[in-house]
mmCIF file of C-alpha atoms in Angstrom:
data_model
loop_
_atom_site.group_PDB
_atom_site.id
_atom_site.type_symbol
_atom_site.label_atom_id
_atom_site.label_comp_id
_atom_site.label_asym_id
_atom_site.label_seq_id
_atom_site.Cartn_x
_atom_site.Cartn_y
_atom_site.Cartn_z
ATOM 1 C CA UNK A 18 6.882 13.523 18.518
ATOM 2 C CA UNK A 19 4.546 14.495 15.741
ATOM 3 C CA UNK A 20 1.261 12.755 15.606
ATOM 4 C CA UNK A 21 -0.355 12.446 12.167
ATOM 5 C CA UNK A 22 -2.375 10.627 10.276
ATOM 6 C CA UNK A 23 -1.170 7.369 8.772
ATOM 7 C CA UNK A 24 -0.306 6.993 5.094
ATOM 8 C CA UNK A 25 0.020 4.315 2.818
ATOM 9 C CA UNK A 26 3.586 4.394 2.713
ATOM 10 C CA UNK A 27 3.861 4.202 6.334
ATOM 11 C CA UNK A 28 2.659 0.612 6.319
ATOM 12 C CA UNK A 29 6.264 -1.279 6.122
ATOM 13 C CA UNK A 30 7.072 0.920 9.404
ATOM 14 C CA UNK A 31 3.785 -0.116 10.820
ATOM 15 C CA UNK A 32 3.790 -3.744 10.211
ATOM 16 C CA UNK A 33 6.720 -4.886 12.231
ATOM 17 C CA UNK A 34 4.975 -2.959 15.440
ATOM 18 C CA UNK A 35 1.678 -4.996 14.693
ATOM 19 C CA UNK A 36 3.539 -8.318 14.332
ATOM 20 C CA UNK A 37 5.513 -7.888 17.314
ATOM 21 C CA UNK A 38 2.663 -7.098 19.230
ATOM 22 C CA UNK A 39 0.367 -10.024 17.979
ATOM 23 C CA UNK A 40 3.218 -12.405 18.121
ATOM 24 C CA UNK A 41 3.701 -11.796 21.850
ATOM 25 C CA UNK A 42 0.092 -12.360 22.229
ATOM 26 C CA UNK A 43 0.173 -10.547 25.750
ATOM 27 C CA UNK A 44 -2.104 -7.495 24.883
ATOM 28 C CA UNK A 45 -4.220 -7.945 21.761
ATOM 29 C CA UNK A 46 -6.842 -10.423 20.472
ATOM 30 C CA UNK A 47 -4.837 -10.548 17.094
ATOM 31 C CA UNK A 48 -3.778 -14.170 15.941
ATOM 32 C CA UNK A 49 -0.477 -14.788 16.867
ATOM 33 C CA UNK A 50 0.327 -16.206 13.516
ATOM 34 C CA UNK A 51 -1.254 -12.822 11.947
ATOM 35 C CA UNK A 52 0.158 -12.551 8.129
ATOM 36 C CA UNK A 53 0.876 -8.927 7.227
ATOM 37 C CA UNK A 54 -2.213 -8.965 4.985
ATOM 38 C CA UNK A 55 -4.407 -9.922 7.871
ATOM 39 C CA UNK A 56 -2.115 -7.302 10.019
ATOM 40 C CA UNK A 57 -3.172 -4.609 7.644
ATOM 41 C CA UNK A 58 -6.674 -5.486 7.417
ATOM 42 C CA UNK A 59 -7.156 -5.224 11.365
ATOM 43 C CA UNK A 60 -5.196 -2.255 11.578
ATOM 44 C CA UNK A 61 -5.607 0.368 8.530
ATOM 45 C CA UNK A 62 -8.761 1.930 9.174
ATOM 46 C CA UNK A 63 -11.330 3.291 6.508
ATOM 47 C CA UNK A 64 -13.735 6.287 7.024
ATOM 48 C CA UNK A 65 -14.903 6.910 9.336
ATOM 49 C CA UNK A 66 -12.237 5.393 10.906
ATOM 50 C CA UNK A 67 -8.335 6.554 11.325
ATOM 51 C CA UNK A 68 -5.217 5.504 12.099
ATOM 52 C CA UNK A 69 -2.482 7.615 13.454
ATOM 53 C CA UNK A 70 1.314 7.031 13.773
ATOM 54 C CA UNK A 71 3.529 8.895 16.317
ATOM 55 C CA UNK A 72 6.924 9.936 14.447
ATOM 56 C CA UNK A 73 10.323 11.248 15.466
ATOM 57 C CA UNK A 74 12.920 11.832 12.855
ATOM 58 C CA UNK A 75 11.166 9.915 10.284
ATOM 59 C CA UNK A 76 10.658 6.714 12.476
ATOM 60 C CA UNK A 77 7.405 5.566 13.261
ATOM 61 C CA UNK A 78 7.287 4.851 16.957
ATOM 62 C CA UNK A 79 3.820 3.908 17.625
ATOM 63 C CA UNK A 80 0.343 3.617 16.090
ATOM 64 C CA UNK A 81 -3.341 4.171 16.973
ATOM 65 C CA UNK A 82 -6.364 3.268 15.326
ATOM 66 C CA UNK A 83 -9.907 4.937 16.286
ATOM 67 C CA UNK A 84 -13.278 4.710 14.944
ATOM 68 C CA UNK A 85 -16.852 4.051 16.121
ATOM 69 C CA UNK A 86 -17.366 1.617 18.498
ATOM 70 C CA UNK A 87 -20.538 0.276 17.163
ATOM 71 C CA UNK A 88 -22.570 0.996 13.999
ATOM 72 C CA UNK A 89 -25.772 2.731 13.602
ATOM 73 C CA UNK A 90 -27.130 3.920 17.052
ATOM 74 C CA UNK A 91 -23.678 2.831 18.906
ATOM 75 C CA UNK A 92 -21.961 5.077 16.526
ATOM 76 C CA UNK A 93 -21.479 8.117 18.783
ATOM 77 C CA UNK A 94 -19.097 6.268 21.136
ATOM 78 C CA UNK A 95 -15.774 6.124 19.670
ATOM 79 C CA UNK A 96 -13.166 3.074 20.523
ATOM 80 C CA UNK A 97 -9.636 2.772 19.891
ATOM 81 C CA UNK A 98 -6.413 0.518 19.981
ATOM 82 C CA UNK A 99 -2.986 1.660 20.362
ATOM 83 C CA UNK A 100 0.896 -0.038 19.579
ATOM 84 C CA UNK A 101 4.007 0.870 20.669
ATOM 85 C CA UNK A 102 7.210 -0.234 19.483
ATOM 86 C CA UNK A 103 9.187 -2.091 22.047
ATOM 87 C CA UNK A 104 12.353 0.080 21.898
ATOM 88 C CA UNK A 105 10.002 3.047 22.396
ATOM 89 C CA UNK A 106 8.078 2.012 25.487
ATOM 90 C CA UNK A 107 7.884 4.316 28.584
ATOM 91 C CA UNK A 108 8.944 7.441 26.434
ATOM 92 C CA UNK A 109 5.407 8.771 26.091
ATOM 93 C CA UNK A 110 4.462 7.769 22.742
ATOM 94 C CA UNK A 111 1.286 5.814 24.096
ATOM 95 C CA UNK A 112 0.104 8.903 26.016
ATOM 96 C CA UNK A 113 0.830 11.391 23.177
ATOM 97 C CA UNK A 114 -1.309 8.836 21.023
ATOM 98 C CA UNK A 115 -4.316 8.625 23.667
ATOM 99 C CA UNK A 116 -4.330 12.393 23.800
ATOM 100 C CA UNK A 117 -4.547 12.867 20.138
ATOM 101 C CA UNK A 118 -6.975 10.253 19.803
ATOM 102 C CA UNK A 119 -9.074 11.796 22.578
ATOM 103 C CA UNK A 120 -9.021 15.376 21.030
ATOM 104 C CA UNK A 121 -9.730 13.511 17.494
ATOM 105 C CA UNK A 122 -12.610 11.835 18.703
ATOM 106 C CA UNK A 123 -13.917 15.008 20.240
ATOM 107 C CA UNK A 124 -13.550 17.102 17.242
ATOM 108 C CA UNK A 125 -15.387 14.321 15.360
ATOM 109 C CA UNK A 126 -18.194 14.577 17.566
ATOM 110 C CA UNK A 127 -18.118 11.475 19.368
ATOM 111 C CA UNK A 128 -19.982 11.682 22.695
ATOM 112 C CA UNK A 129 -17.864 8.869 24.733
ATOM 113 C CA UNK A 130 -14.880 6.351 24.034
ATOM 114 C CA UNK A 131 -15.130 2.748 25.232
ATOM 115 C CA UNK A 132 -12.016 0.018 24.907
ATOM 116 C CA UNK A 133 -13.811 -2.829 24.691
ATOM 117 C CA UNK A 134 -10.583 -5.446 25.572
ATOM 118 C CA UNK A 135 -7.800 -4.278 27.843
ATOM 119 C CA UNK A 136 -5.942 -6.838 28.940
ATOM 120 C CA UNK A 137 -5.849 -6.759 32.953
ATOM 121 C CA UNK A 138 -2.403 -7.853 33.261
ATOM 122 C CA UNK A 139 -1.589 -4.884 30.846
ATOM 123 C CA UNK A 140 -0.671 -2.630 33.872
ATOM 124 C CA UNK A 141 0.938 0.192 31.811
ATOM 125 C CA UNK A 142 -2.360 0.437 29.683
ATOM 126 C CA UNK A 143 -4.587 0.470 32.241
ATOM 127 C CA UNK A 144 -2.514 2.921 34.627
ATOM 128 C CA UNK A 145 -2.365 5.245 31.459
ATOM 129 C CA UNK A 146 -6.130 4.872 30.781
ATOM 130 C CA UNK A 147 -7.234 5.553 34.040
ATOM 131 C CA UNK A 148 -4.389 8.431 33.960
ATOM 132 C CA UNK A 149 -6.390 9.916 30.673
ATOM 133 C CA UNK A 150 -9.882 9.925 32.400
ATOM 134 C CA UNK A 151 -10.988 6.272 31.628
ATOM 135 C CA UNK A 152 -12.742 4.038 34.069
ATOM 136 C CA UNK A 153 -12.857 0.048 34.334
ATOM 137 C CA UNK A 154 -16.971 0.058 33.919
ATOM 138 C CA UNK A 155 -16.255 -3.926 33.847
ATOM 139 C CA UNK A 156 -14.189 -6.906 33.315
ATOM 140 C CA UNK A 157 -15.096 -10.330 31.723
ATOM 141 C CA UNK A 158 -13.681 -12.828 33.506
ATOM 142 C CA UNK A 159 -10.901 -15.382 32.048
ATOM 143 C CA UNK A 160 -11.848 -13.798 28.428
ATOM 144 C CA UNK A 161 -8.071 -13.642 27.624
ATOM 145 C CA UNK A 162 -5.690 -16.567 27.204
ATOM 146 C CA UNK A 163 -2.185 -14.730 28.255
ATOM 147 C CA UNK A 164 0.762 -17.079 27.454
ATOM 148 C CA UNK A 165 2.329 -16.772 30.391
ATOM 149 C CA UNK A 166 -0.396 -15.862 32.921
ATOM 150 C CA UNK A 167 -3.319 -18.240 31.911
ATOM 151 C CA UNK A 168 -6.935 -17.165 31.747
ATOM 152 C CA UNK A 169 -7.061 -13.613 32.589
ATOM 153 C CA UNK A 170 -9.784 -10.463 32.494
ATOM 154 C CA UNK A 171 -10.545 -8.163 29.614
ATOM 155 C CA UNK A 172 -11.679 -4.914 30.925
ATOM 156 C CA UNK A 173 -14.089 -2.898 29.702
ATOM 157 C CA UNK A 174 -12.898 1.016 30.121
ATOM 158 C CA UNK A 175 -14.909 4.111 29.256
ATOM 159 C CA UNK A 176 -14.514 7.891 29.260
ATOM 160 C CA UNK A 177 -16.967 10.518 28.351
ATOM 161 C CA UNK A 178 -15.616 13.373 26.234
#
């Protein structure tokens, strides 16, 4: 699997992943009815941010975006988001993207990484981020309206780099 920066030509393969995750409404705070233009605006980062893709045999299996969590005095802490195609889940794509984003953030001089909104019912993601050294530093109760679980918490997760 190759992890590389996303190119303009990758967007047609990234959009179905973003669209499916947004429509499911289980793990991201994106509008479920987000159209392609909004999806592109939300996902394709501009510097100093970066969008990555995980590619095997020319197929985009997953994608990540990363950049400063805040502006100005908070810009030394990175943030990131990850999406993996349904058919590629459980195959190490999320872990590979996570490791790549952490390495990139370190190389770019960030001192820490913070995830602002990890849905507490997204157990695979919570497990993965803990395995990669993140800890839950707080949970905002009932901050996410899950389509089947109802109101659930959003974890804030943090890791020093």
